[in-house]
CSV table of C-alpha atoms in Angstrom, one decimal:
chain,number,residue,atom,x,y,z
A,1,MET,CA,-2.8,-14.4,-5.7
A,2,TYR,CA,-2.7,-11.8,-8.4
A,3,PRO,CA,-0.8,-8.7,-7.0
A,4,ILE,CA,-2.7,-5.4,-7.4
A,5,ASN,CA,-2.8,-2.0,-5.8
A,6,LEU,CA,-6.3,-0.6,-5.3
A,7,ASN,CA,-7.4,3.0,-5.1
A,8,MET,CA,-9.5,3.0,-2.0
A,9,THR,CA,-10.1,6.8,-1.8
A,10,GLY,CA,-13.8,7.3,-1.1
A,11,ARG,CA,-14.7,3.6,-1.5
A,12,ALA,CA,-17.4,2.2,0.8
A,13,CYS,CA,-15.9,-0.7,2.8
A,14,ALA,CA,-17.5,-2.8,5.6
A,15,VAL,CA,-15.7,-4.5,8.4
A,16,VAL,CA,-17.6,-7.2,10.3
A,17,GLY,CA,-16.2,-7.4,13.8
A,18,GLY,CA,-14.9,-4.9,16.3
A,19,GLY,CA,-11.9,-6.5,17.9
A,20,ARG,CA,-8.1,-6.1,17.4
A,21,VAL,CA,-8.0,-7.8,14.0
A,22,ALA,CA,-10.9,-5.5,12.8
A,23,GLN,CA,-9.1,-2.5,14.3
A,24,ARG,CA,-6.0,-3.1,12.3
A,25,LYS,CA,-7.9,-3.4,9.1
A,26,ILE,CA,-10.0,-0.3,9.8
A,27,GLU,CA,-7.0,1.8,10.6
A,28,ARG,CA,-5.3,0.8,7.4
A,29,LEU,CA,-8.4,1.4,5.4
A,30,LEU,CA,-8.7,4.9,6.9
A,31,ASP,CA,-5.0,5.6,6.0
A,32,TYR,CA,-5.9,4.9,2.4
A,33,GLY,CA,-9.0,7.1,2.3
A,34,ALA,CA,-11.7,4.5,2.5
A,35,LYS,CA,-15.2,5.2,3.9
A,36,VAL,CA,-15.6,2.5,6.6
A,37,THR,CA,-18.7,1.0,8.2
A,38,VAL,CA,-18.1,-1.4,11.0
A,39,ILE,CA,-20.7,-4.0,12.0
A,40,SER,CA,-20.3,-5.1,15.6
A,41,PRO,CA,-22.3,-5.0,18.9
A,42,GLU,CA,-19.2,-3.7,20.7
A,43,LEU,CA,-16.1,-1.8,19.9
A,44,GLY,CA,-12.8,-1.3,21.6
A,45,PRO,CA,-12.0,2.2,23.0
A,46,GLU,CA,-9.9,3.2,20.0
A,47,LEU,CA,-12.7,2.3,17.5
A,48,GLN,CA,-15.4,3.9,19.7
A,49,SER,CA,-13.4,7.1,19.5
A,50,LEU,CA,-13.3,6.9,15.7
A,51,ALA,CA,-17.0,6.3,15.7
A,52,GLU,CA,-17.7,9.3,18.0
A,53,ASN,CA,-15.5,11.5,15.9
A,54,GLY,CA,-17.4,10.5,12.7
A,55,GLN,CA,-14.4,8.8,11.1
A,56,ILE,CA,-16.2,5.5,10.8
A,57,ILE,CA,-19.9,4.5,10.7
A,58,TRP,CA,-20.9,2.0,13.5
A,59,LYS,CA,-23.7,-0.4,12.9
A,60,ARG,CA,-24.2,-1.4,16.5
A,61,THR,CA,-25.5,-5.0,16.0
A,62,ALA,CA,-24.2,-8.5,15.7
A,63,TYR,CA,-24.1,-9.7,12.1
A,64,SER,CA,-25.8,-12.9,13.1
A,65,LYS,CA,-28.8,-11.0,14.4
A,66,ALA,CA,-29.3,-8.6,11.5
A,67,ARG,CA,-28.5,-10.0,8.1
A,68,ASP,CA,-28.7,-8.1,4.8
A,69,LEU,CA,-26.3,-5.4,6.1
A,70,LEU,CA,-23.7,-5.8,3.3
A,71,GLU,CA,-25.4,-4.0,0.4
A,72,GLY,CA,-23.5,-1.5,-1.6
A,73,PHE,CA,-20.0,-2.1,-0.4
A,74,PHE,CA,-16.9,-2.2,-2.6
A,75,CYS,CA,-15.0,-4.4,-0.1
A,76,VAL,CA,-16.0,-6.4,2.9
A,77,PHE,CA,-13.6,-7.6,5.6
A,78,CYS,CA,-14.8,-10.5,7.8
A,79,ALA,CA,-12.8,-10.1,11.0
A,80,THR,CA,-14.8,-11.6,13.9
A,81,ASP,CA,-13.4,-14.3,16.1
A,82,ASP,CA,-16.2,-16.6,15.0
A,83,GLY,CA,-15.3,-18.6,11.9
A,84,GLU,CA,-18.9,-19.5,11.0
A,85,ILE,CA,-20.0,-15.8,11.2
A,86,ASN,CA,-17.1,-14.9,9.0
A,87,ARG,CA,-18.1,-17.6,6.5
A,88,GLN,CA,-21.7,-16.4,6.4
A,89,ALA,CA,-20.7,-12.8,6.0
A,90,ALA,CA,-18.3,-13.7,3.2
A,91,LEU,CA,-21.0,-15.6,1.3
A,92,GLU,CA,-23.5,-12.7,1.6
A,93,ALA,CA,-20.9,-10.1,0.6
A,94,LYS,CA,-19.9,-12.1,-2.5
A,95,ALA,CA,-23.5,-12.6,-3.5
A,96,LYS,CA,-23.8,-8.8,-3.4
A,97,GLY,CA,-20.8,-8.3,-5.6
A,98,ALA,CA,-18.2,-7.1,-3.0
A,99,LEU,CA,-14.6,-8.1,-2.9
A,100,VAL,CA,-14.1,-10.1,0.3
A,101,ASN,CA,-11.3,-10.6,2.8
A,102,VAL,CA,-11.6,-13.3,5.5
A,103,ALA,CA,-9.2,-13.0,8.4
A,104,THR,CA,-9.7,-16.6,9.8
A,105,ALA,CA,-10.0,-18.4,6.4
A,106,PRO,CA,-8.3,-16.6,3.5
A,107,GLU,CA,-9.5,-19.3,1.1
A,108,LEU,CA,-13.0,-18.0,1.5
A,109,GLY,CA,-12.1,-14.6,0.3
A,110,ASP,CA,-11.0,-12.9,-2.9
A,111,PHE,CA,-7.8,-11.3,-1.6
A,112,THR,CA,-5.3,-11.3,1.2
A,113,LEU,CA,-3.5,-8.3,2.7
A,114,PRO,CA,0.3,-8.3,2.5
A,115,GLY,CA,2.6,-6.8,5.1
A,116,VAL,CA,3.2,-3.2,4.3
A,117,VAL,CA,6.1,-0.8,4.9
A,118,LYS,CA,5.5,2.8,3.7
A,119,ARG,CA,8.2,5.4,3.2
A,120,GLY,CA,6.4,8.5,1.8
A,121,PRO,CA,5.2,7.6,-1.7
A,122,VAL,CA,7.2,4.4,-1.7
A,123,GLN,CA,5.4,1.3,-0.6
A,124,PHE,CA,7.0,-2.1,0.1
A,125,THR,CA,4.8,-5.1,0.4
A,126,VAL,CA,5.7,-8.6,1.7
A,127,ASP,CA,3.6,-11.7,1.2
A,128,THR,CA,4.3,-15.5,1.4
A,129,ASP,CA,0.9,-16.5,-0.1
A,130,GLY,CA,-0.2,-17.9,3.3
A,131,THR,CA,2.7,-20.4,3.5
A,132,SER,CA,4.2,-18.7,6.6
A,133,PRO,CA,2.8,-15.6,8.3
A,134,GLY,CA,5.8,-15.7,10.7
A,135,PHE,CA,8.3,-15.5,7.9
A,136,SER,CA,6.2,-12.7,6.2
A,137,ARG,CA,6.4,-10.8,9.5
A,138,LEU,CA,10.2,-11.3,9.7
A,139,LEU,CA,10.7,-10.1,6.1
A,140,ARG,CA,8.5,-7.1,6.7
A,141,GLU,CA,10.5,-6.1,9.8
A,142,ASP,CA,13.8,-6.5,7.8
A,143,VAL,CA,12.4,-4.3,5.0
A,144,ALA,CA,11.3,-1.7,7.6
A,145,GLN,CA,14.7,-1.6,9.1
A,146,ARG,CA,16.7,-1.6,5.9
A,147,TYR,CA,14.7,0.9,3.9
A,148,HIS,CA,14.5,4.1,5.9
A,149,ASP,CA,12.5,7.3,5.3
A,150,GLY,CA,15.2,8.6,2.9
A,151,PHE,CA,13.7,6.4,0.2
A,152,GLY,CA,10.5,8.3,0.4
A,153,GLU,CA,12.3,11.6,0.3
A,154,PHE,CA,14.3,10.5,-2.7
A,155,ALA,CA,11.2,9.4,-4.5
A,156,VAL,CA,9.7,12.9,-4.0
A,157,PHE,CA,12.9,14.4,-5.4
A,158,LEU,CA,12.7,12.1,-8.5
A,159,GLN,CA,9.1,13.2,-9.0
A,160,GLU,CA,10.2,16.8,-9.3
A,161,ILE,CA,13.1,15.9,-11.6
A,162,ARG,CA,10.7,13.8,-13.8
A,163,GLN,CA,8.5,16.9,-14.4
A,164,GLU,CA,11.6,18.9,-15.4
A,165,LEU,CA,12.7,16.2,-17.8
A,166,MET,CA,9.2,15.9,-19.4
A,167,ALA,CA,9.4,19.6,-20.2
A,168,LYS,CA,12.9,19.3,-21.5
A,169,TYR,CA,12.7,16.0,-23.4
A,170,GLY,CA,9.5,15.5,-25.3
A,171,ASP,CA,10.6,12.1,-26.5
A,172,SER,CA,9.6,9.4,-24.0
A,173,GLN,CA,12.2,7.0,-25.4
A,174,GLN,CA,14.9,9.5,-24.8
A,175,ARG,CA,13.7,10.0,-21.2
A,176,GLY,CA,13.6,6.3,-20.7
A,177,LYS,CA,17.2,6.0,-21.9
A,178,LEU,CA,18.2,8.7,-19.4
A,179,TRP,CA,16.4,7.1,-16.5
A,180,ARG,CA,18.1,3.8,-17.2
A,181,ARG,CA,21.4,5.5,-17.1
A,182,LEU,CA,20.7,7.5,-13.9
A,183,LEU,CA,19.0,4.9,-11.7
A,184,THR,CA,21.6,2.3,-10.9
A,185,ALA,CA,22.4,0.1,-7.9
A,186,ASP,CA,24.9,2.8,-6.8
A,187,ILE,CA,22.1,5.2,-6.1
A,188,ILE,CA,20.4,2.7,-3.8
A,189,GLU,CA,23.7,2.2,-1.9
A,190,LEU,CA,24.0,5.9,-1.4
A,191,ILE,CA,20.5,6.1,0.0
A,192,LEU,CA,21.1,3.1,2.2
A,193,ASP,CA,24.1,4.9,3.6
A,194,ASN,CA,21.9,8.0,4.3
A,195,ASP,CA,23.8,10.0,1.7
A,196,LEU,CA,20.8,11.6,0.1
A,197,ASP,CA,22.7,14.6,-1.0
A,198,GLY,CA,25.2,12.4,-2.8
A,199,ALA,CA,22.4,10.4,-4.5
A,200,LYS,CA,20.7,13.6,-5.6
A,201,ASN,CA,23.9,15.1,-6.9
A,202,GLU,CA,24.6,11.9,-8.9
A,203,ILE,CA,21.2,12.4,-10.6
A,204,ARG,CA,21.8,16.0,-11.4
A,205,ARG,CA,25.3,15.3,-12.8
A,206,GLY,CA,23.9,12.6,-15.0
A,207,ILE,CA,21.2,14.9,-16.3
A,208,SER,CA,23.8,17.7,-17.0
A,209,SER,CA,26.0,15.3,-19.0
A,210,PHE,CA,23.2,13.7,-20.9
A,211,GLY,CA,23.2,14.8,-24.5
A,212,THR,CA,26.7,16.3,-24.3
A,213,GLU,CA,28.5,12.9,-24.7
A,214,PRO,CA,29.7,11.9,-28.2
A,215,SER,CA,27.1,9.8,-30.0
A,216,ASP,CA,28.0,6.1,-30.4
A,217,SER,CA,25.8,5.7,-33.5
A,218,PRO,CA,27.4,5.2,-36.9
A,219,ARG,CA,27.8,8.3,-39.0
């Protein structure tokens, strides 16, 4: 699978199915700003609440009884507990030009969904290319435990510093040299130890000393 991050903000996405699998996909889509239409004769209470609040559009019908429902969608997620229905929906969605994900048969779709751990603007993804969902889950849990919220906070700090450096150093090569010097494994260790202040101070000290050191280029 070719790894890619998609901007889903405002994208029209359909989810065929209204059970637990569909719910997980719908909740993630909403987290990333997609406009979600769900096609299912029934919904669980959580999804019913989303429909009542206008957060999702509910087409209250079984896909098998009302075809030609998948026109105009960017992505279609086939997430019923019926493999044949998922296959039929996948074929129609592909014919209409949508990207397709099939929960019960990944080989019928265009993409799979990795395990995700979010820490602010930092996003970790884990995938085993379908070889072992259990191992993928284990790895995701390990990442979630290891990389705490401090990594997201530090990324926001770096974003602020980056804006300052862009104003101070117009040369992108010079900025790249500075970042290579600043961002080392020691910074990661400080964050892992919950020493965010120490990590931030290391960055600030490195910036202050940059450009003041003797040049190592020949005269």
